[in-house]
Coordinates of C-alpha atoms in Angstrom, one line a residue:
Chain P
X864 CA 0.1 -0.1 0.1
X865 CA 2.8 2.2 1.0
X866 CA 4.2 2.0 -2.9
X867 CA 0.4 2.7 -3.9
X868 CA 0.5 5.9 -1.9
X869 CA 3.8 7.2 -3.0
X870 CA 2.7 6.7 -6.6
X871 CA -0.5 8.7 -5.9
X872 CA 1.7 11.2 -4.3
X873 CA 3.9 11.7 -7.2
X874 CA 1.3 12.6 -9.8
X875 CA -1.1 14.3 -7.5
X876 CA 0.5 17.9 -8.3
X877 CA -0.2 17.5 -12.1
X878 CA -4.4 17.1 -11.0
X879 CA -4.3 20.0 -8.5
X880 CA -5.1 23.8 -9.7
X881 CA -2.6 24.7 -12.1
X882 CA -1.4 21.3 -13.1
X883 CA -1.2 19.6 -16.6
X884 CA -4.5 17.4 -15.8
X885 CA -6.5 20.1 -13.5
X886 CA -9.4 19.3 -15.5
X887 CA -9.5 15.7 -14.5
X888 CA -9.3 16.0 -10.8
X889 CA -12.4 14.6 -10.3
X890 CA -11.0 11.0 -11.5
X891 CA -7.9 11.5 -9.5
X892 CA -9.9 12.2 -6.7
X893 CA -12.2 9.5 -6.6
X894 CA -9.8 7.1 -7.4
X895 CA -7.5 8.6 -4.3
X896 CA -10.2 8.8 -2.0
X897 CA -11.6 5.6 -2.8
X898 CA -8.2 3.5 -1.9
X899 CA -7.3 6.1 1.1
X900 CA -8.0 8.2 3.7
X901 CA -8.6 11.6 2.4
X902 CA -6.4 14.4 3.7
X903 CA -8.8 16.7 4.0
X904 CA -10.7 18.2 7.2
X905 CA -13.9 19.8 7.7
X906 CA -13.4 23.6 7.3
X907 CA -15.9 24.7 10.3
X908 CA -17.8 22.7 12.7
X909 CA -18.9 20.3 14.1
X910 CA -15.9 17.8 13.5
X911 CA -16.7 14.2 13.8
X912 CA -13.7 11.6 13.6
X913 CA -15.7 8.8 12.1
X914 CA -13.9 6.2 9.7
X915 CA -17.5 6.1 8.4
X916 CA -17.6 8.8 5.0
X917 CA -19.9 8.7 2.7
X918 CA -17.7 6.3 0.3
X919 CA -17.9 3.3 3.0
X920 CA -21.6 4.2 3.4
X921 CA -22.3 3.4 -0.4
X922 CA -19.9 0.4 -0.7
X923 CA -21.3 -1.4 2.4
X924 CA -24.9 -0.9 0.6
X925 CA -23.0 -2.7 -2.4
X926 CA -22.3 -5.5 0.1
X927 CA -25.5 -5.7 1.1
X928 CA -26.9 -6.2 -2.5
X929 CA -24.3 -9.0 -2.9
X930 CA -26.6 -11.7 -1.8
X931 CA -29.4 -10.4 -4.2
X932 CA -26.9 -10.2 -7.2
X933 CA -25.8 -13.9 -6.6
X934 CA -28.9 -15.0 -5.9
X935 CA -30.2 -13.1 -9.3
X936 CA -27.6 -14.7 -11.5
X937 CA -28.1 -17.9 -10.2
X938 CA -32.1 -17.7 -10.7
X939 CA -31.7 -16.2 -14.1
X940 CA -30.0 -19.3 -15.4
X941 CA -32.3 -21.3 -13.4
X942 CA -35.4 -19.9 -14.8
X943 CA -33.5 -20.3 -18.4
X944 CA -32.7 -23.9 -18.2
X945 CA -36.0 -24.8 -16.6
X946 CA -37.9 -23.2 -19.3
X947 CA -35.6 -24.4 -22.6
X948 CA -34.4 -27.8 -21.5
X949 CA -37.6 -28.6 -19.4
X950 CA -35.7 -29.5 -16.5
X951 CA -33.3 -28.5 -13.7
X952 CA -29.5 -28.4 -14.8
X953 CA -27.8 -28.2 -11.6
X954 CA -25.9 -25.2 -10.2
X955 CA -22.7 -24.7 -12.1
X956 CA -24.9 -24.4 -15.5
X957 CA -27.5 -22.3 -13.9
X958 CA -24.8 -19.9 -12.8
X959 CA -22.7 -19.9 -16.2
X960 CA -26.1 -19.5 -18.3
X961 CA -27.1 -16.7 -15.4
X962 CA -23.8 -14.9 -16.2
X963 CA -24.4 -14.6 -19.6
X964 CA -27.6 -12.6 -19.3
X965 CA -26.6 -10.6 -16.1
X966 CA -23.1 -9.5 -16.5
X967 CA -23.7 -7.4 -19.7
X968 CA -26.7 -5.9 -18.3
X969 CA -24.4 -4.8 -15.2
X970 CA -21.5 -3.7 -17.4
X971 CA -23.7 -1.4 -19.8
X972 CA -25.2 0.3 -16.6
X973 CA -22.2 0.9 -15.0
X974 CA -20.0 2.0 -18.0
X975 CA -23.1 4.6 -19.5
X976 CA -24.1 5.9 -16.5
X977 CA -20.4 6.2 -15.4
X978 CA -19.8 8.3 -18.3
X979 CA -22.5 10.6 -17.6
X980 CA -21.4 11.0 -14.3
X981 CA -17.5 11.8 -14.7
X982 CA -18.9 14.0 -17.7
X983 CA -21.1 16.0 -15.0
X984 CA -18.2 16.0 -12.7
X985 CA -15.9 17.3 -15.0
X986 CA -18.0 20.1 -16.3
X987 CA -19.5 21.0 -12.8
X988 CA -16.5 20.3 -10.8
X989 CA -17.7 18.2 -8.2
X990 CA -15.7 15.1 -7.0
X991 CA -17.3 11.6 -8.2
X992 CA -19.3 10.1 -5.7
X993 CA -19.8 6.3 -4.8
X994 CA -23.4 6.8 -4.8
X995 CA -23.2 5.8 -8.4
X996 CA -21.9 2.5 -7.8
X997 CA -25.4 2.1 -5.9
X998 CA -27.1 3.3 -8.0
X999 CA -25.4 1.7 -11.2
X1000 CA -25.9 -1.8 -9.3
X1001 CA -29.6 -1.2 -7.9
X1002 CA -31.1 -0.5 -11.6
X1003 CA -30.0 -3.9 -13.4
X1004 CA -31.6 -5.8 -10.3
X1005 CA -34.7 -4.2 -11.3
X1006 CA -34.8 -5.1 -14.5
X1007 CA -35.8 -8.5 -16.4
X1008 CA -32.9 -10.6 -17.3
X1009 CA -34.2 -10.3 -21.4
X1010 CA -34.0 -6.8 -21.1
X1011 CA -32.2 -5.2 -24.2
X1012 CA -28.8 -3.6 -23.5
X1013 CA -29.5 -0.3 -25.4
X1014 CA -32.6 0.2 -23.1
X1015 CA -30.4 -0.7 -20.0
X1016 CA -28.1 2.4 -21.7
X1017 CA -31.2 4.6 -22.5
X1018 CA -32.6 4.1 -18.7
X1019 CA -29.5 4.5 -16.6
X1020 CA -28.6 7.7 -18.5
X1021 CA -32.3 8.9 -17.9
X1022 CA -31.7 8.3 -14.5
X1023 CA -28.5 9.8 -13.7
X1024 CA -29.3 13.0 -16.0
X1025 CA -32.6 13.7 -14.9
X1026 CA -32.7 11.8 -12.0
X1027 CA -29.8 13.2 -10.1
X1028 CA -27.4 15.7 -12.1
X1029 CA -30.1 17.9 -13.1
X1030 CA -30.9 18.6 -9.3
X1031 CA -27.1 18.9 -8.6
X1032 CA -25.7 15.7 -8.1
X1033 CA -25.7 13.0 -5.4
X1034 CA -27.3 14.2 -2.3
X1035 CA -29.4 16.9 -3.9
X1036 CA -31.7 14.5 -5.6
X1037 CA -35.2 14.2 -5.1
X1038 CA -36.1 10.9 -6.5
X1039 CA -34.2 7.9 -6.1
X1040 CA -31.9 7.6 -9.5
X1041 CA -32.4 4.0 -10.0
X1042 CA -36.4 3.9 -9.8
X1043 CA -36.4 6.7 -12.3
X1044 CA -34.4 5.0 -14.8
X1045 CA -36.6 2.1 -14.1
X1046 CA -39.6 4.1 -14.4
X1047 CA -38.4 5.6 -17.6
X1048 CA -38.4 2.2 -19.0
X1049 CA -41.3 1.2 -17.7
X1050 CA -43.3 3.7 -19.4
X1051 CA -41.3 4.0 -22.4
X1052 CA -40.6 0.3 -23.5
X1053 CA -43.6 -1.4 -21.8
X1054 CA -43.5 -4.4 -24.0
X1055 CA -40.1 -5.3 -22.6
X1056 CA -40.7 -4.6 -19.1
X1057 CA -44.1 -6.2 -18.5
X1058 CA -46.2 -8.6 -19.6
X1059 CA -45.8 -12.5 -19.2
X1060 CA -43.1 -12.9 -22.0
X1061 CA -40.3 -11.1 -20.4
X1062 CA -39.4 -12.7 -17.0
X1063 CA -37.6 -15.8 -18.5
X1064 CA -34.7 -15.7 -20.5
X1065 CA -34.9 -18.1 -23.1
X1066 CA -32.9 -19.1 -26.4
X1067 CA -34.2 -20.7 -29.3
X1068 CA -38.0 -22.0 -29.3
X1069 CA -39.7 -21.8 -26.0
X1070 CA -41.1 -24.8 -24.3
X1071 CA -44.7 -25.3 -25.9
X1072 CA -47.3 -23.5 -23.4
X1073 CA -44.7 -22.4 -21.0
X1074 CA -45.9 -19.2 -19.2
X1075 CA -43.4 -17.2 -17.1
X1076 CA -46.2 -15.2 -15.8
X1077 CA -45.4 -13.6 -12.4
X1078 CA -47.7 -13.7 -9.0
X1079 CA -48.8 -10.3 -9.7
X1080 CA -49.7 -11.0 -13.1
X1081 CA -51.6 -13.9 -12.3
X1082 CA -53.2 -12.1 -9.3
X1083 CA -54.2 -9.0 -11.4
X1084 CA -56.2 -11.5 -13.7
X1085 CA -57.6 -14.0 -11.6
X1086 CA -61.0 -15.6 -11.8
X1087 CA -63.4 -15.1 -9.4
X1088 CA -64.6 -18.1 -7.2
X1089 CA -60.9 -20.0 -6.7
X1090 CA -58.7 -18.7 -3.8
X1091 CA -56.0 -16.8 -5.3
X1092 CA -53.4 -19.0 -3.7
X1093 CA -54.6 -22.0 -5.2
X1094 CA -54.2 -20.5 -8.7
X1095 CA -50.6 -19.2 -7.3
X1096 CA -49.6 -22.9 -6.3
X1097 CA -51.0 -24.3 -9.7
X1098 CA -48.3 -21.9 -11.1
X1099 CA -45.5 -23.4 -9.0
X1100 CA -45.5 -19.9 -6.7
X1101 CA -46.3 -21.1 -3.4
X1102 CA -45.5 -19.2 -0.5
X1103 CA -42.2 -20.8 0.1
X1104 CA -41.0 -20.5 -3.6
X1105 CA -41.7 -17.0 -3.7
X1106 CA -40.0 -16.4 -0.4
X1107 CA -36.6 -18.0 -1.7
X1108 CA -37.1 -16.3 -5.2
X1109 CA -37.2 -19.4 -7.4
X1110 CA -39.4 -17.7 -9.6
X1111 CA -39.8 -15.8 -13.0
X1112 CA -39.1 -12.3 -12.1
X1113 CA -36.6 -9.0 -12.2
X1114 CA -33.0 -10.3 -11.8
X1115 CA -32.6 -9.5 -8.3
X1116 CA -36.1 -9.0 -6.8
X1117 CA -37.3 -12.3 -6.8
X1118 CA -35.5 -13.3 -3.4
X1119 CA -37.0 -12.3 -0.2
X1120 CA -34.6 -14.2 1.7
X1121 CA -31.6 -12.7 -0.5
X1122 CA -32.9 -9.3 0.3
X1123 CA -33.4 -9.8 4.2
X1124 CA -29.8 -11.1 4.2
X1125 CA -29.1 -7.8 2.6
X1126 CA -31.5 -5.8 5.4
X1127 CA -29.5 -7.2 8.3
X1128 CA -26.5 -5.7 7.2
X1129 CA -28.0 -2.6 6.5
X1130 CA -29.6 -2.6 9.5
X1131 CA -26.6 -4.0 11.8
X1132 CA -24.1 -1.3 10.2
X1133 CA -26.9 1.1 10.5
X1134 CA -26.9 2.4 7.1
X1135 CA -30.0 1.1 5.9
X1136 CA -33.2 3.0 8.2
X1137 CA -35.2 0.1 10.0
X1138 CA -37.9 2.3 10.6
X1139 CA -38.9 2.9 7.0
X1140 CA -38.3 -1.1 6.3
X1141 CA -40.6 -1.6 9.4
X1142 CA -43.2 0.9 8.5
X1143 CA -43.2 -0.4 5.0
X1144 CA -44.2 -3.8 6.2
X1145 CA -46.5 -2.9 8.7
X1146 CA -48.3 -0.1 6.1
X1147 CA -48.8 -3.2 3.5
X1148 CA -49.8 -5.8 6.3
X1149 CA -52.4 -3.5 7.3
X1150 CA -53.8 -2.2 4.4
X1151 CA -54.0 -5.7 2.6
X1152 CA -55.6 -7.0 5.8
X1153 CA -58.3 -4.5 5.9
X1154 CA -58.5 -5.3 2.1
X1155 CA -59.2 -8.8 2.8
X1156 CA -61.5 -8.0 5.8
X1157 CA -63.5 -5.4 3.3
X1158 CA -62.5 -6.2 -0.3
X1159 CA -64.8 -8.6 -2.3
X1160 CA -62.3 -9.6 -5.2
X1161 CA -60.0 -12.8 -5.5
X1162 CA -56.9 -10.3 -4.9
X1163 CA -58.2 -8.6 -2.1
X1164 CA -58.5 -11.9 -0.3
X1165 CA -55.3 -13.0 -0.6
X1166 CA -53.6 -13.5 2.4
X1167 CA -51.6 -10.2 3.7
X1168 CA -48.4 -12.1 4.1
X1169 CA -48.4 -12.6 0.4
X1170 CA -47.8 -9.3 -0.6
X1171 CA -44.5 -9.2 1.2
X1172 CA -43.0 -11.9 -1.1
X1173 CA -44.5 -11.0 -4.3
X1174 CA -43.1 -8.5 -7.1
X1175 CA -40.2 -6.1 -6.0
X1176 CA -41.9 -5.5 -2.6
X1177 CA -38.6 -7.0 -0.5
X1178 CA -36.6 -5.5 -2.9
X1179 CA -38.0 -2.1 -2.7
X1180 CA -38.4 -2.2 0.9
X1181 CA -34.7 -2.9 1.8
X1182 CA -32.7 -1.2 -0.7
X1183 CA -34.8 1.6 -2.6
X1184 CA -37.2 3.1 -0.1
X1185 CA -34.1 3.3 2.5
X1186 CA -32.4 5.8 0.1
X1187 CA -30.8 7.9 2.4
X1188 CA -31.2 11.3 0.2
X1189 CA -34.6 10.6 -1.2
X1190 CA -36.2 9.3 2.1
X1191 CA -37.5 11.0 5.0
X1192 CA -34.7 12.2 7.5
X1193 CA -36.8 12.8 10.8
X1194 CA -37.3 10.0 13.2
X1195 CA -41.2 9.9 13.2
X1196 CA -41.2 11.2 9.4
X1197 CA -39.1 8.0 8.4
X1198 CA -42.2 6.2 9.9
X1199 CA -44.6 8.1 8.1
X1200 CA -42.8 7.7 5.1
X1201 CA -42.7 3.6 5.3
X1202 CA -46.5 3.2 6.2
X1203 CA -47.5 5.4 3.5
X1204 CA -45.6 3.5 1.1
X1205 CA -46.9 0.2 2.3
X1206 CA -50.4 1.1 2.2
X1207 CA -49.8 2.7 -1.4
X1208 CA -48.2 -0.8 -2.5
X1209 CA -51.5 -2.6 -1.7
X1210 CA -53.5 0.2 -2.8
X1211 CA -52.2 0.5 -6.2
X1212 CA -51.8 -3.5 -6.8
X1213 CA -55.4 -3.9 -6.0
X1214 CA -57.0 -1.1 -7.6
X1215 CA -54.9 -0.7 -10.9
X1216 CA -54.5 -3.6 -12.8
X1217 CA -52.6 -1.8 -15.6
X1218 CA -49.9 -1.5 -13.5
X1219 CA -49.4 -4.8 -11.7
X1220 CA -46.3 -3.5 -9.8
X1221 CA -47.3 -1.2 -7.1
X1222 CA -43.8 -0.9 -5.0
X1223 CA -41.6 1.4 -7.6
X1224 CA -44.3 3.9 -8.3
X1225 CA -45.4 4.4 -4.4
X1226 CA -41.7 4.8 -3.4
X1227 CA -41.5 7.5 -6.3
X1228 CA -44.6 9.0 -5.1
X1229 CA -43.5 9.2 -1.7
X1230 CA -39.9 10.5 -2.4
X1231 CA -41.6 13.3 -3.7
X1232 CA -43.8 13.6 -0.5
X1233 CA -40.8 13.1 1.7
X1234 CA -39.7 16.9 2.2
X1235 CA -43.2 17.8 3.1
X1236 CA -43.4 15.1 5.7
X1237 CA -39.9 16.1 7.2
X1238 CA -41.3 19.9 7.2
X1239 CA -44.1 19.2 9.3
X1240 CA -42.6 16.9 11.7
X1241 CA -40.0 19.5 12.4
X1242 CA -42.8 22.3 12.5
X1243 CA -44.6 19.8 14.9
X1244 CA -41.5 19.4 17.1
X1245 CA -40.7 23.4 17.1
X1246 CA -44.2 24.0 18.2
X1247 CA -43.9 21.2 20.9
X1248 CA -40.8 23.1 22.6
X1249 CA -42.4 26.5 22.2
X1250 CA -45.0 25.4 23.9
X1251 CA -42.8 23.4 27.0
X1252 CA -40.7 26.7 27.6
X1253 CA -43.7 29.3 27.0
Chain L
X890 CA -36.8 50.0 -37.8
X891 CA -34.6 48.5 -34.8
X892 CA -37.3 48.6 -32.4
X893 CA -39.3 46.7 -34.9
X894 CA -36.3 44.1 -35.2
X895 CA -36.1 43.4 -31.5
X896 CA -40.1 43.2 -31.2
X897 CA -39.9 40.4 -33.5
X898 CA -37.0 38.8 -32.6
X899 CA -36.6 38.8 -29.1
X900 CA -39.5 36.7 -28.3
X901 CA -38.0 34.1 -30.8
X902 CA -35.2 33.3 -28.1
X903 CA -34.2 34.9 -25.4
X904 CA -37.6 36.3 -24.4
X905 CA -39.4 33.1 -25.6
X906 CA -43.0 33.0 -24.4
X907 CA -42.3 29.1 -23.5
X908 CA -38.7 29.0 -22.5
X909 CA -38.4 31.9 -20.5
X910 CA -41.6 33.5 -19.5
X911 CA -42.8 30.2 -19.1
X912 CA -46.5 30.7 -20.4
X913 CA -48.9 28.5 -22.3
X914 CA -47.0 25.3 -21.4
X915 CA -50.4 23.8 -21.2
X916 CA -51.0 23.8 -24.5
X917 CA -47.5 22.8 -25.2
X918 CA -48.3 19.5 -23.1
X919 CA -51.3 18.6 -24.6
X920 CA -51.2 19.0 -28.4
X921 CA -47.5 18.1 -29.3
X922 CA -48.0 14.2 -29.5
X923 CA -47.9 14.6 -33.6
X924 CA -46.6 17.6 -35.1
X925 CA -49.7 18.1 -37.4
X926 CA -51.6 18.9 -34.8
X927 CA -49.1 21.2 -33.3
X928 CA -48.7 22.9 -36.4
X929 CA -52.6 23.7 -36.7
X930 CA -52.2 24.9 -33.2
X931 CA -49.5 27.3 -33.7
X932 CA -51.5 29.0 -36.7
X933 CA -54.5 29.1 -34.6
X934 CA -52.9 30.7 -31.6
X935 CA -51.1 33.1 -33.7
X936 CA -53.8 34.0 -35.6
X937 CA -55.9 34.8 -32.2
X938 CA -52.6 36.6 -31.1
X939 CA -52.5 38.9 -34.0
X940 CA -55.8 39.8 -33.8
X941 CA -56.1 40.5 -30.3
X942 CA -53.1 42.3 -30.1
X943 CA -54.3 44.7 -32.8
X944 CA -57.9 45.0 -31.5
X945 CA -57.0 45.8 -27.8
X946 CA -54.3 48.1 -29.4
X947 CA -56.6 50.1 -31.2
X948 CA -59.0 50.2 -28.3
X949 CA -56.7 50.5 -25.7
X950 CA -57.4 54.4 -25.0
X951 CA -61.1 53.6 -24.7
X952 CA -60.9 51.2 -22.6
X953 CA -61.6 51.8 -18.7
X954 CA -58.6 50.6 -16.9
X955 CA -61.3 48.7 -14.2
X956 CA -62.6 46.5 -16.6
X957 CA -59.6 46.2 -19.2
X958 CA -59.6 42.4 -18.3
X959 CA -62.8 41.9 -19.2
X960 CA -62.8 43.5 -22.2
X961 CA -59.6 41.8 -23.3
X962 CA -61.1 38.6 -22.4
X963 CA -64.3 38.9 -24.6
X964 CA -62.1 40.2 -27.9
X965 CA -60.1 36.9 -27.1
X966 CA -62.9 34.4 -26.6
X967 CA -64.6 36.0 -29.8
X968 CA -61.4 35.2 -31.9
X969 CA -61.0 32.1 -30.3
X970 CA -64.4 31.3 -31.2
X971 CA -64.1 32.2 -35.2
X972 CA -60.9 30.3 -35.6
X973 CA -62.7 27.2 -33.9
X974 CA -65.2 27.5 -36.1
X975 CA -63.2 27.9 -39.2
X976 CA -61.2 25.2 -38.3
X977 CA -64.0 22.8 -37.7
X978 CA -65.5 24.0 -41.3
X979 CA -62.2 23.4 -42.9
X980 CA -60.1 20.8 -40.9
X981 CA -62.6 18.7 -39.4
X982 CA -60.2 15.8 -38.5
X983 CA -57.6 18.0 -36.9
X984 CA -60.2 19.8 -35.0
X985 CA -61.3 16.6 -33.5
X986 CA -57.8 15.8 -32.2
X987 CA -57.2 19.5 -31.1
X988 CA -60.9 19.1 -29.2
X989 CA -61.0 21.3 -26.6
X990 CA -57.5 23.0 -27.0
X991 CA -58.2 25.6 -29.4
X992 CA -61.3 26.8 -27.3
X993 CA -58.5 26.7 -24.7
X994 CA -56.6 29.4 -26.3
X995 CA -59.0 31.7 -24.5
X996 CA -57.0 30.6 -21.4
X997 CA -53.9 30.6 -23.1
X998 CA -51.6 32.8 -20.7
X999 CA -49.4 34.2 -23.8
X1000 CA -52.7 35.7 -25.3
X1001 CA -53.7 37.6 -22.3
X1002 CA -50.4 38.8 -21.2
X1003 CA -49.4 40.0 -24.5
X1004 CA -52.8 42.1 -24.7
X1005 CA -52.1 43.2 -21.1
X1006 CA -48.4 43.6 -21.2
X1007 CA -48.1 44.8 -24.9
X1008 CA -50.7 46.0 -26.4
X1009 CA -52.4 48.2 -23.9
X1010 CA -49.3 50.3 -23.9
X1011 CA -48.2 50.4 -27.9
X1012 CA -49.7 51.5 -31.3
X1013 CA -51.3 48.7 -33.7
X1014 CA -48.5 48.3 -36.0
X1015 CA -45.9 47.1 -32.9
X1016 CA -49.0 45.1 -31.4
X1017 CA -48.6 42.9 -34.9
X1018 CA -45.3 43.0 -35.1
X1019 CA -45.2 41.9 -31.2
X1020 CA -48.0 39.3 -31.9
X1021 CA -45.8 37.9 -34.8
X1022 CA -43.0 37.4 -32.6
X1023 CA -44.6 35.7 -29.7
X1024 CA -46.6 33.9 -31.9
X1025 CA -43.2 32.8 -33.9
X1026 CA -41.9 31.7 -30.5
X1027 CA -44.3 29.8 -29.3
X1028 CA -44.3 28.0 -32.8
X1029 CA -40.8 27.5 -32.6
X1030 CA -41.1 25.5 -29.6
X1031 CA -43.9 24.0 -30.0
X1032 CA -43.2 22.4 -33.7
X1033 CA -39.3 21.6 -31.8
X1034 CA -41.1 19.7 -29.2
X1035 CA -43.6 17.8 -31.6
X1036 CA -40.6 16.9 -33.8
X1037 CA -38.9 15.3 -31.0
X1038 CA -42.1 13.6 -29.6
X1039 CA -43.3 11.9 -32.9
X1040 CA -39.7 11.1 -34.0
X1041 CA -38.8 9.4 -30.4
X1042 CA -42.3 8.2 -29.7
X1043 CA -44.1 6.9 -32.9
X1044 CA -40.6 7.0 -35.7
X1045 CA -42.9 9.0 -37.6
X1046 CA -42.6 13.2 -38.9
X1047 CA -46.0 14.8 -39.9
X1048 CA -47.4 11.7 -40.5
X1049 CA -44.4 10.2 -42.8
X1050 CA -42.5 7.4 -41.7
X1051 CA -38.6 8.5 -40.8
X1052 CA -37.4 5.5 -38.9
X1053 CA -37.6 2.3 -40.1
X1054 CA -40.6 0.2 -39.3
X1055 CA -38.9 -2.0 -36.7
X1056 CA -38.0 1.2 -34.4
X1057 CA -40.4 0.1 -30.9
X1058 CA -41.6 3.5 -30.4
X1059 CA -41.4 5.0 -26.9
X1060 CA -44.5 5.0 -24.9
X1061 CA -43.3 8.1 -22.7
X1062 CA -42.9 10.1 -25.4
X1063 CA -46.5 10.0 -26.4
X1064 CA -47.6 10.8 -22.8
X1065 CA -47.6 14.4 -21.6
X1066 CA -45.0 13.9 -19.0
X1067 CA -42.5 14.0 -21.6
X1068 CA -43.2 17.3 -23.0
X1069 CA -42.4 18.5 -19.4
X1070 CA -39.3 16.9 -19.9
X1071 CA -38.1 18.1 -23.2
X1072 CA -39.4 21.8 -22.1
X1073 CA -37.4 21.1 -19.2
X1074 CA -33.8 20.3 -21.2
X1075 CA -34.8 23.2 -23.7
X1076 CA -35.0 25.7 -20.9
X1077 CA -31.7 24.3 -19.0
X1078 CA -30.0 24.4 -22.7
X1079 CA -31.5 28.3 -22.8
X1080 CA -30.0 29.2 -19.9
X1081 CA -26.8 27.3 -20.3
X1082 CA -25.8 28.9 -23.4
X1083 CA -28.0 32.1 -24.2
X1084 CA -26.4 35.3 -23.4
X1085 CA -29.4 37.2 -21.6
X1086 CA -28.8 37.6 -18.0
X1087 CA -31.2 35.6 -15.9
X1088 CA -31.9 36.0 -12.3
X1089 CA -28.9 35.6 -9.9
X1090 CA -29.7 32.2 -8.4

């Protein structure tokens, strides 16, 4: 490491003000602070000495994503082999096949998004942020494995530029950039982002009669009379399968278990807010329970816990809703924010057949509301203190 | 003559009614899915604008200032209904596509804004030039937005196919929010590159 540090210090002056490569300072700075503790100190109080800076926060999130990534790679291959050959092929062939579909998507997401990021850093002269490491990984995990790569490129460009950079970069964005990117692709190219055909990557001719419908799609068109759990079981979507994630779906979203491991990492390191996650689960269970008691449709009668394992709920709850920039920041605000997302998820799923998945839309909607929630929580706090000392 | 030049040219770029004054955005969102509807809308708005600016400028010394808004509104409303009827008689299909938006020119802030801000203080000739300039500025943006939306969204321009039939289209560009995005990007570009000084930020 000493040798690396010497090397960095030797070329540092080229990048500093007046140096040859002054324009590329953000690139050098990113590399430098990624590997070594920055020498800069805060110029005004409060001075907190802590090894945890923004870069370590972001890299921890990427670590927390690993179970979902690895499982997603295996599952993409597993579903492909299951659909194409009609039988499971064993772990290694599944993983190799999954890598063929997932790795290009991740590479395109990082490369294209990274170019925009660097471009804005150089023009705007701010430092490159590890926030993009998370965005660039979150986005591919929310896509179906069959997504055309050019759409990945268009999506991440939209997410980084419109979702983040026009607001001033990391820390200033109102919306979660990864979800903004997904929403763009969802509305722009619906035939590659929804329906029954996109969730399982298949080569050649599909097996006759094979349907890759997701649980939410089945739920949205369920016939009255038969309990939905039966219809789901018929399609191979038991609660256990949906919890483990061995079902067709977006790359990283199928496994509730993998997301729970990620949640444990985020909560233990205190990087993700457990209040938001808990609030979202409570909101969903309560609303689904209420719908079950009052609603008459088959979907409304679905046991509430199913909502937690269907679609992108677990992934959105653990990794998207807890985004520290776009979520509410005050203590009570986090609870309100989480509960409202959970309620909206069920409402969108039950009431709007056009959008089978409500998690993305409800998180984006509450992203917009988060500053208002924080504002009123703070105002209430100020009023309370005023009354106390009046 | 120099004054006439600025009256016409300013609203085309630096003082554009949509990207600088941010007026008339409602119709820019609604009618820009296709270039054809946008084009007809531009003509309709420019005609109404010219008519209202001319009439109000001629009447400006007779209008009591306390009821000037109502007078302006009735002039504009008369012209809009005229344009709407002519459209229905001559280009029925387009007028159906434009539906209420021709009628809504009455509430288009550009028309009222120019009447209030310009025609009430200036003579008839300048007022017509001002209407041409502002109508032109509105039209430039509308046609640009519609061009982008129709080409990216459906792969056609004015109904003619410009991208190969295999082009998948873009569902978002057909929805109204995309016009917001495009106009936003235009305002961003204008504020970055145009010379005019904007408010300090």
